[in-house]
Short mmCIF file of C-alpha atoms and ligand atoms in Angstrom, two decimals:
data_model
loop_
_atom_site.label_atom_id
_atom_site.label_comp_id
_atom_site.label_asym_id
_atom_site.label_seq_id
_atom_site.Cartn_x
_atom_site.Cartn_y
_atom_site.Cartn_z
CA MET P 182 7.54 11.36 25.15
CA SER P 183 9.89 8.57 25.01
CA LEU P 184 10.75 6.66 21.44
CA GLN P 185 12.58 3.78 20.53
CA TYR P 186 15.04 3.12 17.83
CA LYS P 187 13.57 0.44 15.58
CA ASP P 188 16.18 -1.70 13.63
CA TYR P 189 14.43 -1.98 10.37
CA TYR P 190 17.37 -4.41 8.75
CA ALA P 191 17.48 -6.47 11.93
CA GLN P 192 14.26 -7.28 11.80
CA LEU P 193 13.97 -8.31 7.92
CA GLY P 194 17.38 -9.86 8.79
CA VAL P 195 19.21 -8.60 5.86
CA PRO P 196 22.35 -5.99 5.55
CA ARG P 197 22.09 -2.18 5.76
CA THR P 198 23.36 -2.33 2.07
CA ALA P 199 20.62 -4.82 0.83
CA LYS P 200 19.40 -4.39 -2.42
CA ASP P 201 16.01 -3.51 -3.56
CA ALA P 202 15.25 -7.20 -4.24
CA GLU P 203 17.40 -8.49 -0.95
CA ILE P 204 14.68 -6.45 0.88
CA LYS P 205 11.69 -7.77 -1.19
CA GLN P 206 12.26 -11.61 -0.92
CA ALA P 207 13.88 -11.08 2.48
CA PHE P 208 9.26 -9.87 3.90
CA ARG P 209 8.18 -12.02 1.75
CA LYS P 210 9.61 -15.07 3.59
CA LEU P 211 9.30 -13.79 7.08
CA ALA P 212 5.41 -12.17 6.00
CA ARG P 213 4.86 -15.72 4.98
CA GLU P 214 6.30 -17.12 8.41
CA TYR P 215 4.21 -15.03 10.27
CA HIS P 216 1.44 -14.91 8.65
CA PRO P 217 -1.58 -14.56 11.67
CA ASP P 218 -3.66 -16.54 9.37
CA VAL P 219 -1.06 -19.91 9.40
CA ALA P 220 0.89 -18.94 12.18
CA LYS P 221 0.16 -21.36 15.77
CA ASP P 222 0.50 -18.73 17.92
CA LYS P 223 -1.70 -15.91 16.00
CA LYS P 224 -1.79 -13.13 19.06
CA LYS P 225 2.58 -13.23 18.50
CA ALA P 226 2.36 -13.72 14.85
CA GLU P 227 0.45 -11.00 14.36
CA GLU P 228 2.92 -8.48 16.39
CA LYS P 229 5.85 -9.89 14.21
CA PHE P 230 3.60 -9.37 11.27
CA LYS P 231 3.32 -5.85 11.63
CA GLU P 232 6.50 -5.42 12.67
CA ILE P 233 8.15 -6.27 9.32
CA ASN P 234 5.52 -4.63 7.04
CA GLU P 235 6.88 -1.53 9.26
CA ALA P 236 10.26 -2.40 8.79
CA TYR P 237 9.35 -3.06 5.05
CA GLU P 238 7.51 -0.20 4.14
CA VAL P 239 10.14 1.63 4.83
CA LEU P 240 13.12 0.27 3.47
CA GLY P 241 10.42 -0.96 0.26
CA ASP P 242 10.46 2.57 -0.92
CA ALA P 243 13.11 4.03 -1.79
CA THR P 244 12.62 7.71 -0.18
CA LYS P 245 12.22 6.18 3.19
CA ARG P 246 15.01 4.24 2.93
CA LYS P 247 17.01 7.24 2.61
CA ARG P 248 15.15 9.21 5.22
CA TYR P 249 15.81 6.34 7.19
CA ASP P 250 19.66 5.98 6.60
CA GLU P 251 20.14 8.83 7.42
CA LEU P 252 20.16 8.42 10.50
CA GLY P 253 23.23 6.55 10.62
CA ALA P 254 24.28 3.16 10.76
CA ASN P 255 25.10 3.94 15.21
CA TRP P 256 21.27 2.93 16.98
CA LYS P 257 21.15 0.30 18.63
CA SER P 258 17.51 -1.17 18.63
CA GLY P 259 15.69 -0.22 21.36
CA ALA P 260 17.90 2.91 22.72
CA GLU P 261 16.27 6.03 23.57
CA PHE P 262 15.28 7.97 20.19
CA ARG P 263 15.14 11.76 20.19
CA PRO P 264 15.57 12.79 16.03
CA PRO P 265 17.99 14.93 15.15
CA PRO P 266 17.55 18.40 14.90
CA GLY P 267 16.04 19.89 11.60
CA TRP P 268 13.75 17.00 11.49
CA GLU P 269 10.67 18.02 12.04
CA GLY P 270 9.02 19.76 9.43
CA PHE P 271 9.73 16.95 6.95
CA PRO P 272 7.40 16.23 4.18
CA GLY P 273 4.95 13.17 5.71
CA GLY P 274 6.83 13.32 9.36
CA ARG P 275 5.54 15.14 11.99
CA SER P 276 4.47 18.82 11.70
CA ARG P 277 3.31 20.64 15.25
CA THR P 278 1.02 23.03 15.08
CA PRO P 279 2.52 26.12 17.05
CA GLY P 280 1.29 26.62 20.68
CA GLY P 281 -0.35 30.25 20.64
CA PRO P 282 -1.10 32.18 23.34
CA GLY P 283 -2.79 30.17 26.11
CA HIS P 284 -2.26 26.56 24.38
CA ALA P 285 -0.04 23.92 25.64
CA ASP P 286 2.00 22.33 23.22
CA PHE P 287 0.25 18.81 23.39
CA GLU P 288 2.06 15.17 22.51
CA PHE P 289 -0.04 12.71 20.58
CA GLU P 290 0.83 9.72 21.58
CA PHE P 291 -0.90 5.98 19.65
CA GLY P 292 -1.06 2.48 20.81
CA GLY P 293 -2.74 0.16 18.50
CA THR P 294 -2.69 1.05 15.05
CA GLY P 295 0.00 -1.54 14.05
CA PHE P 296 2.72 1.48 13.88
CA SER P 297 5.37 2.33 16.23
CA ASP P 298 5.60 5.57 18.14
CA PHE P 299 8.76 5.49 16.16
CA PHE P 300 7.47 4.91 12.61
CA GLU P 301 4.41 7.84 13.32
CA GLN P 302 7.01 10.27 14.53
CA MET P 303 9.05 9.90 11.31
CA PHE P 304 7.18 8.99 8.55
CA GLY P 305 3.50 8.82 9.67
CA ALA P 306 0.69 11.17 9.08
CA ARG P 307 0.76 12.36 12.16
CA THR P 308 -0.90 16.06 12.61
CA ALA P 309 -2.63 17.98 14.53
CA SER P 310 -4.73 20.37 12.07
CA HIS P 311 -5.62 23.97 13.16
CA PRO P 312 -8.42 24.47 14.99
CA GLY P 313 -11.72 26.33 13.94
CA ARG P 314 -11.75 30.19 14.85
CA SER P 315 -14.87 31.03 17.01
CA ALA P 316 -17.27 33.44 15.36
CA PRO P 317 -16.19 37.34 16.05
CA GLY P 318 -17.67 38.79 18.93
CA GLU P 319 -17.49 35.33 20.30
CA ASN P 320 -15.85 34.74 23.60
CA LEU P 321 -12.66 32.15 23.87
CA SER P 322 -13.80 29.27 23.43
CA GLU P 323 -11.82 27.33 20.27
CA ARG P 324 -12.48 24.31 18.71
CA GLY P 325 -10.51 21.11 19.36
CA ARG P 326 -7.77 20.04 16.96
CA ASP P 327 -8.04 17.40 15.15
CA VAL P 328 -5.24 14.47 15.80
CA ALA P 329 -3.92 12.68 12.71
CA GLY P 330 -2.06 9.28 12.37
CA ASP P 331 -1.73 5.73 10.40
CA LEU P 332 -3.46 2.93 10.95
CA MET P 333 -2.31 -0.89 10.25
CA VAL P 334 -4.44 -2.69 8.08
CA THR P 335 -3.74 -6.23 6.90
CA LEU P 336 -5.65 -7.64 3.94
CA GLU P 337 -7.76 -9.90 5.42
CA GLU P 338 -9.17 -7.02 7.69
CA ALA P 339 -9.70 -5.23 5.03
CA MET P 340 -12.03 -8.04 3.56
CA ARG P 341 -13.72 -8.77 6.64
CA GLY P 342 -13.76 -5.53 8.83
CA ALA P 343 -12.41 -5.28 12.28
CA GLN P 344 -13.04 -3.32 15.04
CA ARG P 345 -9.24 -1.89 17.05
CA ALA P 346 -8.49 -0.34 20.09
CA VAL P 347 -6.76 2.58 19.45
CA ASN P 348 -4.90 4.18 22.52
CA VAL P 349 -3.95 7.95 21.79
CA ARG P 350 -2.95 10.07 24.51
CA HIS P 351 -3.91 13.91 24.04
CA ALA P 352 -5.49 16.79 25.84
CA VAL P 353 -8.88 15.97 27.18
CA ALA P 354 -11.37 18.76 28.75
CA CYS P 355 -10.55 19.43 31.58
CA GLU P 356 -12.80 17.05 34.32
CA GLY P 357 -12.11 19.60 37.24
CA CYS P 358 -13.47 22.73 35.47
CA SER P 359 -15.72 21.10 32.74
CA GLY P 360 -13.30 22.52 30.05
CA THR P 361 -14.18 26.29 31.11
CA GLY P 362 -10.62 27.05 32.62
CA ARG P 363 -12.20 28.17 35.61
CA ARG P 364 -13.89 27.81 38.92
CA GLY P 365 -15.65 30.36 40.34
CA GLN P 366 -13.72 33.56 39.90
CA ARG P 367 -10.79 31.46 39.92
CA LEU P 368 -8.50 29.60 38.03
CA CYS P 369 -9.18 25.95 37.69
CA PRO P 370 -5.84 23.88 39.81
CA THR P 371 -6.03 21.25 37.66
CA CYS P 372 -5.73 22.28 34.24
CA ALA P 373 -4.23 26.10 35.36
CA GLY P 374 -6.55 27.36 33.26
CA GLU P 375 -6.27 25.87 30.39
CA GLY P 376 -9.50 24.47 30.59
CA ARG P 377 -7.42 20.35 28.83
CA VAL P 378 -5.07 18.30 30.76
CA SER P 379 -3.29 15.79 28.62
CA ARG P 380 -4.71 12.02 29.40
CA SER P 381 -4.32 8.45 27.18
CA GLU P 382 -7.67 7.08 26.32
CA THR P 383 -8.38 4.20 24.57
CA TYR P 384 -11.53 3.68 22.07
CA GLN P 385 -12.85 1.60 19.50
CA VAL P 386 -12.12 1.98 15.83
CA ARG P 387 -14.27 0.72 13.63
CA ILE P 388 -12.36 -0.93 10.20
CA PRO P 389 -15.23 -1.15 8.08
CA PRO P 390 -14.82 -4.31 5.20
CA GLY P 391 -13.90 -2.21 1.73
CA VAL P 392 -11.24 -0.27 3.40
CA THR P 393 -8.89 1.19 0.80
CA GLU P 394 -4.95 2.85 1.03
CA GLY P 395 -5.54 6.00 1.63
CA GLN P 396 -8.84 6.51 3.27
CA ARG P 397 -9.52 8.13 6.31
CA LEU P 398 -11.41 6.85 8.94
CA ARG P 399 -12.89 9.97 10.59
CA VAL P 400 -13.74 9.31 14.63
CA ALA P 401 -16.12 12.24 15.78
CA GLY P 402 -15.04 14.13 18.65
CA ARG P 403 -12.32 11.83 19.54
CA GLY P 404 -9.59 14.61 18.71
CA GLU P 405 -7.87 17.10 20.90
CA ALA P 406 -10.54 18.62 23.36
CA GLY P 407 -11.54 21.94 22.67
CA THR P 408 -10.96 25.49 25.36
CA HIS P 409 -12.64 27.43 27.19
CA GLY P 410 -15.71 24.93 26.63
CA GLY P 411 -15.18 24.75 22.21
CA SER P 412 -16.05 21.29 21.28
CA ALA P 413 -13.43 18.43 20.16
CA GLY P 414 -11.54 17.68 17.16
CA ASP P 415 -11.65 14.56 15.48
CA LEU P 416 -9.63 11.22 15.09
CA ILE P 417 -8.45 10.94 12.04
CA LEU P 418 -6.95 7.25 10.98
CA ARG P 419 -4.78 7.11 7.91
CA VAL P 420 -5.24 3.51 6.21
CA ARG P 421 -2.12 2.10 5.08
CA LEU P 422 -2.81 -1.44 3.80
CA ALA P 423 -0.10 -4.04 5.05
CA ARG P 424 1.72 -6.03 2.30
CA HIS P 425 0.62 -9.38 1.52
CA PRO P 426 3.26 -12.22 1.75
CA ASP P 427 1.19 -13.33 -1.74
CA PHE P 428 -1.17 -10.37 -3.09
CA ALA P 429 -0.77 -7.23 -4.15
CA VAL P 430 -3.57 -4.46 -4.28
CA GLU P 431 -5.16 -2.60 -7.11
CA GLU P 432 -7.45 -0.87 -6.46
CA HIS P 433 -10.59 -3.39 -5.02
CA HIS P 434 -8.47 -6.35 -7.44
CA LEU P 435 -6.00 -8.47 -5.44
CA ILE P 436 -3.07 -9.18 -8.25
CA TYR P 437 -1.24 -12.56 -7.59
CA GLU P 438 2.02 -13.91 -9.67
CA ALA P 439 1.65 -17.44 -10.56
CA ALA P 440 5.16 -19.38 -11.57
CA LEU P 441 4.23 -21.65 -14.48
CA ALA P 442 6.95 -24.26 -16.35
CA PRO P 443 7.12 -23.46 -19.84
CA TRP P 444 5.12 -27.01 -20.58
CA GLU P 445 2.50 -25.98 -18.14
CA ALA P 446 1.96 -22.67 -19.97
CA VAL P 447 1.68 -24.14 -23.79
CA LEU P 448 0.24 -27.25 -22.69
CA GLY P 449 -1.99 -25.27 -20.32
CA THR P 450 -2.89 -27.08 -16.62
CA HIS P 451 -5.35 -26.55 -13.59
CA LEU P 452 -3.97 -24.67 -10.76
CA SER P 453 -4.55 -23.93 -7.33
CA VAL P 454 -4.14 -20.17 -6.02
CA PRO P 455 -5.15 -18.76 -2.91
CA THR P 456 -7.61 -16.23 -1.89
CA LEU P 457 -8.19 -14.18 1.37
CA ASP P 458 -11.12 -16.99 1.10
CA GLY P 459 -9.37 -20.19 0.84
CA ARG P 460 -7.95 -21.85 -2.54
CA VAL P 461 -9.93 -21.94 -5.94
CA ASN P 462 -9.33 -23.54 -8.52
CA ILE P 463 -8.35 -22.25 -11.28
CA LYS P 464 -7.75 -23.47 -15.88
CA ILE P 465 -4.54 -21.76 -17.22
CA PRO P 466 -5.48 -22.77 -21.02
CA PRO P 467 -3.34 -23.91 -23.48
CA GLY P 468 -0.82 -21.22 -25.10
CA THR P 469 -0.75 -18.94 -21.77
CA GLN P 470 1.34 -16.38 -22.75
CA ASN P 471 4.43 -14.67 -20.08
CA GLY P 472 2.38 -12.11 -18.12
CA GLN P 473 -1.31 -13.45 -19.47
CA LYS P 474 -4.23 -12.24 -16.86
CA LEU P 475 -6.70 -14.24 -15.96
CA ARG P 476 -9.79 -12.77 -13.98
CA VAL P 477 -11.43 -14.82 -10.95
CA ARG P 478 -13.91 -12.87 -10.82
CA GLY P 479 -15.64 -11.70 -7.43
CA ARG P 480 -12.21 -13.23 -4.96
CA GLY P 481 -11.21 -9.44 -4.58
CA LEU P 482 -11.49 -7.32 -1.95
CA PRO P 483 -14.95 -6.51 -0.91
CA GLN P 484 -16.29 -2.67 -2.38
CA ARG P 485 -17.94 0.44 -0.40
CA ALA P 486 -20.98 0.53 -2.94
CA ALA P 487 -21.49 -2.90 -3.20
CA GLY P 488 -19.66 -6.62 -4.72
CA HIS P 489 -16.13 -7.35 -4.47
CA GLY P 490 -13.43 -6.98 -6.91
CA ASP P 491 -11.73 -9.54 -8.43
CA LEU P 492 -8.64 -11.51 -8.06
CA ILE P 493 -6.40 -10.93 -11.14
CA VAL P 494 -3.81 -14.13 -12.03
CA VAL P 495 -0.84 -13.22 -13.64
CA ALA P 496 1.55 -15.84 -15.39
CA ARG P 497 4.68 -15.66 -14.93
CA VAL P 498 6.49 -18.32 -17.14
CA GLU P 499 9.67 -19.14 -14.97
CA LEU P 500 12.25 -21.18 -16.67
CA PRO P 501 14.56 -23.69 -15.28
CA VAL P 502 18.20 -22.92 -14.12
CA GLN P 503 19.95 -26.64 -14.55
CA ILE P 504 18.29 -29.21 -16.07
CA THR P 505 19.45 -33.20 -15.81
CA ASP P 506 20.78 -35.48 -18.82
CA ALA P 507 17.17 -36.73 -19.72
CA GLU P 508 15.82 -32.91 -19.62
CA ARG P 509 18.43 -31.70 -22.00
CA ALA P 510 17.67 -34.69 -24.62
CA LEU P 511 14.07 -34.04 -24.34
CA TRP P 512 14.95 -29.70 -25.14
CA GLU P 513 17.05 -31.28 -27.80
CA GLN P 514 14.51 -33.49 -29.76
CA LEU P 515 12.31 -30.05 -29.07
CA ALA P 516 14.21 -28.10 -30.87
CA CYS P 517 14.89 -30.06 -33.53
CA VAL P 518 11.28 -30.71 -34.42
CA ALA P 519 9.68 -26.54 -33.16
CA THR P 520 7.87 -25.07 -35.42
CA PHE P 521 8.15 -22.24 -33.19
CA LYS P 522 10.74 -19.55 -34.96
CA PRO P 523 10.38 -16.49 -32.21
CA ARG P 524 12.27 -14.13 -34.16
CA GLU P 525 10.55 -14.86 -37.25
ZN1 ZN E 81 -9.57 22.70 34.89
#
């Protein structure tokens, strides 16, 4: 299997020395530009959106960024990538179950999950669990291993649910021998007696509304084929919510930071804020404090049981950096008459 190196720094347009804040800012800018809901060419934007999300998933996480940086700066984007020795078995990386006697060591490749094979190899949940043992005294048949990978889900998809075509290259039962490994008295020539062959297959995976970070979507029987007639393992996709330029997620609630001018916070105002389902108008009451939370009920992500989480608007009072002479005169006037004494 050939992997292509991904230059995450180039994708976000930041230098390798970029500070965390710079990376976050670059991501938010690009995520706004390529958000599938606003872009003209939706298909292209979606690809780009997932690319920058993958880049931010790595560079926006100190541990992942460190591991990525350990690869060094000499890799060219798109170059054929082979992980350096010692990378297998890293936490979060691919762990390969060693193939026992009679087990071909099958590789898994995923397509359509939103993450690149490079990401899956370096940071993904891709694993194969151990096969279930047959009952003692039974024949050689073993249940196939489960195949696991990460599935990037945008908040819009988590909101409305979606269908995704996921392509998996894995072991399936050999058709030449119906998975038994034998044809009559002889070994099956198609699979050399293994009972399984490696093949690429596309499955439709349903993403139900209200999926949460880390939730596992199990597609029964779509993992690796069993040996000698054993049943197939499952395909398990771990949900990773894509970062959104506007919202953070806490359980089923969406968090939105609303920047306010000092006078808006003091005097109160009306504000139009985004949700995943159009904009809503909210009232900022007079005397709103920095960091104060305003709750818009039912405008968050759907919950599996029933209803929706909330949209939580966090007030962020911003102060002007530069002011005009006229403004300065007014602030000075305010300073003279103000009864507000923050240090008393
Ligand atoms: Zn066969």
